[in-house]
mmCIF file of C-alpha atoms and ligand atoms in Angstrom:
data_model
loop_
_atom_site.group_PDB
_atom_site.id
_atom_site.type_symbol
_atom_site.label_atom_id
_atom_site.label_comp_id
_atom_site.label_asym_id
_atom_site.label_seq_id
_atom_site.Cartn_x
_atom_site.Cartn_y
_atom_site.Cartn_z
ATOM 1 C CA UNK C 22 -5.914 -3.810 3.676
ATOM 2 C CA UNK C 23 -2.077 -3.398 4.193
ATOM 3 C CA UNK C 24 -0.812 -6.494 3.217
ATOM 4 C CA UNK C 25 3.150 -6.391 2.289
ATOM 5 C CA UNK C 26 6.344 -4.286 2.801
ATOM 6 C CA UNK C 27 6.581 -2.867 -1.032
ATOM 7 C CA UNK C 28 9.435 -1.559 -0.380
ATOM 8 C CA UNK C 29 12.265 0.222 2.052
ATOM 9 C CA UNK C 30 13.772 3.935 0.240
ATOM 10 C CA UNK C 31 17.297 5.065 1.267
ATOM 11 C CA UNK C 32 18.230 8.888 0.403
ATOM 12 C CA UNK C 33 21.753 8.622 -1.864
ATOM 13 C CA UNK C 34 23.897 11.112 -2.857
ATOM 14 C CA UNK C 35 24.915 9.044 -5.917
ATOM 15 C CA UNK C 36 22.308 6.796 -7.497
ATOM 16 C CA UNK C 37 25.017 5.168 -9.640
ATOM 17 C CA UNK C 38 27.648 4.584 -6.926
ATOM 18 C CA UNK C 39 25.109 3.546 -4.568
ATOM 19 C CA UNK C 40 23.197 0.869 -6.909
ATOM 20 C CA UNK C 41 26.250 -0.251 -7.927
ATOM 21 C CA UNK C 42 27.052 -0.846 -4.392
ATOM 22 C CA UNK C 43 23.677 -2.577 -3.203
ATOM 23 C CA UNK C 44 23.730 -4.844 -6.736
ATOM 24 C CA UNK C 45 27.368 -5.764 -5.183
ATOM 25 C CA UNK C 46 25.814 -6.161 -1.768
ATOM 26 C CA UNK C 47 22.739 -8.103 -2.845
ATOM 27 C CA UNK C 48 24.009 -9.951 -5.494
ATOM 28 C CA UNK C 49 21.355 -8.664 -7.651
ATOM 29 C CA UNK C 50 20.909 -9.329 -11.713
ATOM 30 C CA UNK C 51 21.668 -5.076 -12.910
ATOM 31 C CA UNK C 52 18.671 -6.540 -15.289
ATOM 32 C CA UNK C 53 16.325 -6.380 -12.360
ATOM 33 C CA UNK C 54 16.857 -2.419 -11.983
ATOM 34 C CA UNK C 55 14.337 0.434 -13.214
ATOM 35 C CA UNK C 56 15.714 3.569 -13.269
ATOM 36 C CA UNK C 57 13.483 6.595 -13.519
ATOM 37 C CA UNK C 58 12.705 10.139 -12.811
ATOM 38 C CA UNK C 59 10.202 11.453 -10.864
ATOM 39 C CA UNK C 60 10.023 15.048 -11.679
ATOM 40 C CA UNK C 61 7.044 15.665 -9.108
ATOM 41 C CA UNK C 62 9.056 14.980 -5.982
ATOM 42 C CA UNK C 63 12.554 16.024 -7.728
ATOM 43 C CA UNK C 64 14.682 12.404 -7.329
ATOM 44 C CA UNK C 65 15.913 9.891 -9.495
ATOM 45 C CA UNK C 66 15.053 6.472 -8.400
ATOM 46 C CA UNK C 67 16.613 3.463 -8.360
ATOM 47 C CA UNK C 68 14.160 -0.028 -7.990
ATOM 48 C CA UNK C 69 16.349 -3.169 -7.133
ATOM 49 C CA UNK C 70 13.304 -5.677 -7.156
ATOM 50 C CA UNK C 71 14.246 -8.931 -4.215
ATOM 51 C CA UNK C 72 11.589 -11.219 -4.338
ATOM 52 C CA UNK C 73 8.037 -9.367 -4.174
ATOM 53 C CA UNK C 74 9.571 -6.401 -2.632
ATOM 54 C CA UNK C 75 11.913 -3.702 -3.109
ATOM 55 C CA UNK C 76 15.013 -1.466 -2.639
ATOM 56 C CA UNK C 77 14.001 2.101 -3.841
ATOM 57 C CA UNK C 78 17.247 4.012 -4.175
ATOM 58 C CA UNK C 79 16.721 7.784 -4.305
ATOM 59 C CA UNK C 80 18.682 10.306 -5.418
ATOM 60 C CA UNK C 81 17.971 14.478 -4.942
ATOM 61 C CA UNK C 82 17.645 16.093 -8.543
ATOM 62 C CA UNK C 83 18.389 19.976 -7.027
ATOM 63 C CA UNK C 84 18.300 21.375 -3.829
ATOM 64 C CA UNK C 85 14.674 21.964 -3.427
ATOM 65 C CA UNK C 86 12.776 18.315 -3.471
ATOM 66 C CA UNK C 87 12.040 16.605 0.116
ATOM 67 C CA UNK C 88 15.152 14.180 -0.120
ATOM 68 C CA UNK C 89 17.662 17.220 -1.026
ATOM 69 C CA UNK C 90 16.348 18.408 2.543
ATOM 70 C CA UNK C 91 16.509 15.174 4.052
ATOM 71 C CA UNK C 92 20.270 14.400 3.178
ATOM 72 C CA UNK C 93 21.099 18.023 4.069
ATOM 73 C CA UNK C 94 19.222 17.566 7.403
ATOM 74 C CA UNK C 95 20.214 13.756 8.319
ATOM 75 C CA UNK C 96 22.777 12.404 5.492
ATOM 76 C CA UNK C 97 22.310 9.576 3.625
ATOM 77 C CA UNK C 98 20.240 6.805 5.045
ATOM 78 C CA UNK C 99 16.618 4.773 5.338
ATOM 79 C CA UNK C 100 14.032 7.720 3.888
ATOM 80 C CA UNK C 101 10.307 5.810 4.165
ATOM 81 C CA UNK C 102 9.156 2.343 4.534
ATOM 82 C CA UNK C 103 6.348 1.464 1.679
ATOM 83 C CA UNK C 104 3.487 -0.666 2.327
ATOM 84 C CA UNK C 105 1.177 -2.151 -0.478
ATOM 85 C CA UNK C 106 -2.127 -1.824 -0.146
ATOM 86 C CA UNK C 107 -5.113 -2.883 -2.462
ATOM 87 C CA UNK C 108 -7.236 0.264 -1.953
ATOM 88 C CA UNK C 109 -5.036 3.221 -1.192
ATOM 89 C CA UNK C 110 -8.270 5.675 -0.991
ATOM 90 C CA UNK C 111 -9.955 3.634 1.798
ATOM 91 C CA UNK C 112 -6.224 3.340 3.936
ATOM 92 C CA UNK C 113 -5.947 6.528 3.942
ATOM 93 C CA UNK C 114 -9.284 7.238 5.518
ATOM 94 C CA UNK C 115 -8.721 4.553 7.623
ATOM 95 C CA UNK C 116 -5.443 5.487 9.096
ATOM 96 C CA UNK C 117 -6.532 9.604 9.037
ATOM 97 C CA UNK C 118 -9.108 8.262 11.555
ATOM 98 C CA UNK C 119 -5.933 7.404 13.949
ATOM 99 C CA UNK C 120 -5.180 10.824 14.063
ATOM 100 C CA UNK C 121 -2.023 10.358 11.435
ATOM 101 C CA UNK C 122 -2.318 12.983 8.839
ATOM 102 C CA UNK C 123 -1.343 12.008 4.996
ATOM 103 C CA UNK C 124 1.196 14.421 3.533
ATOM 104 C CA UNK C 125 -1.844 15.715 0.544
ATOM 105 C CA UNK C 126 -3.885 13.410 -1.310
ATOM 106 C CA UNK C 127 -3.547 9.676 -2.832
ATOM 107 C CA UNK C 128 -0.935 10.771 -6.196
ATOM 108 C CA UNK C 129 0.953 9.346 -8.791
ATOM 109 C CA UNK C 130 4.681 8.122 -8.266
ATOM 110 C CA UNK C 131 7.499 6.067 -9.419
ATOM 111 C CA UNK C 132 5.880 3.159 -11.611
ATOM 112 C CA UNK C 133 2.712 4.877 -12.544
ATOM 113 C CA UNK C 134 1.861 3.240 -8.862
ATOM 114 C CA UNK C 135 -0.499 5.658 -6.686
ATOM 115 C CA UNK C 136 1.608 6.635 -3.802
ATOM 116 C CA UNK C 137 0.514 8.882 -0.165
ATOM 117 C CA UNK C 138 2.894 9.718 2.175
ATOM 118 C CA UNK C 139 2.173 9.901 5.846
ATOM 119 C CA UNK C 140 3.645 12.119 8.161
ATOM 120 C CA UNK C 141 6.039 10.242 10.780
ATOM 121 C CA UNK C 142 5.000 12.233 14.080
ATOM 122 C CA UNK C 143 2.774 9.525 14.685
ATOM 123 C CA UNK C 144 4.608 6.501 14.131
ATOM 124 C CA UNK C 145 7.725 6.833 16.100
ATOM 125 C CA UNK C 146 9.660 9.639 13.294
ATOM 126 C CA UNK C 147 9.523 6.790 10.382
ATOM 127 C CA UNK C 148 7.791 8.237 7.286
ATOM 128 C CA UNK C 149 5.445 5.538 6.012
ATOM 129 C CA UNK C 150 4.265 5.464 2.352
ATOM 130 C CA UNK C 151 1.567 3.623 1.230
ATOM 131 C CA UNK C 152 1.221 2.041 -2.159
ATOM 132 C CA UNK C 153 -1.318 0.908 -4.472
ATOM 133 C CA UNK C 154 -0.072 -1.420 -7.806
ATOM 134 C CA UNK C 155 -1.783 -0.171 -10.856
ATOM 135 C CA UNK C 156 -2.929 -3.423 -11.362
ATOM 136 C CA UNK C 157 -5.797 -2.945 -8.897
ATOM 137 C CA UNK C 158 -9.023 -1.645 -10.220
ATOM 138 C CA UNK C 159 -12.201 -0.781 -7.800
HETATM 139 ZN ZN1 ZN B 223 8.842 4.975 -1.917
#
């Protein structure tokens, strides 16, 4: 089951300019950010936690991860929309069986959370992830 927005991700140029500037925005505790690096898909994330959900702030580390392309294709702006889910390896059958194909197989991201990404063709160009907390067991 899908049953929250984890979070929204915007591409940045600057992680530190642009937390500073969503903290300012938000009026977010700095306390409440994670900061981390996610070698695997080349950014440097940002997590601004409101409530149960999240701002994921990310932040190209070269030229050659998927967000590097995605600023140098569209600029800076909303990247993916993450939805939580308590059994990521029975969405993604699920939603496969729409006819929306998952960019490779259930992995691990930012948080030590299991992430998949789904390709946006299908759902109007918005790149959905989806998002399992590691505090689920099956
Ligand atoms: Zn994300």
């Amino acid at each position: 089951m899908i049953n929250r927005i984890d979070h929204i991700a915007i591409a940045v140029q600057d992680l530190d300019v642009a937390l500073g500037t969503f903290l300012n925005v938000l009026g977010c505790d700095p306390a409440s950010v994670v900061i981390e690096e996610v070698p695997a898909e080349k950014v440097r994330v940002a997590f601004i936690t409101i409530g149960e959900s999240h701002i994921e702030l990310l932040e190209p580390i070269g030229q050659e991860g998927p967000v590097s392309k995605f600023i140098a294709k569209n600029g800076e702006g909303m990247h993916h929309i993450a939805l939580a889910t308590d059994n990521i390896g029975k969405e993604t059958e699920r939603v496969t069986a729409l006819g929306i194909n998952p960019l490779g197989e259930p992995s691990t991201g930012a948080g030590g959370k299991q992430i998949v990404f789904l390709h946006p063709r299908q759902t109007n160009r918005v790149l959905l992830e989806l998002v399992e907390p590691k505090d689920h067991h099956h």
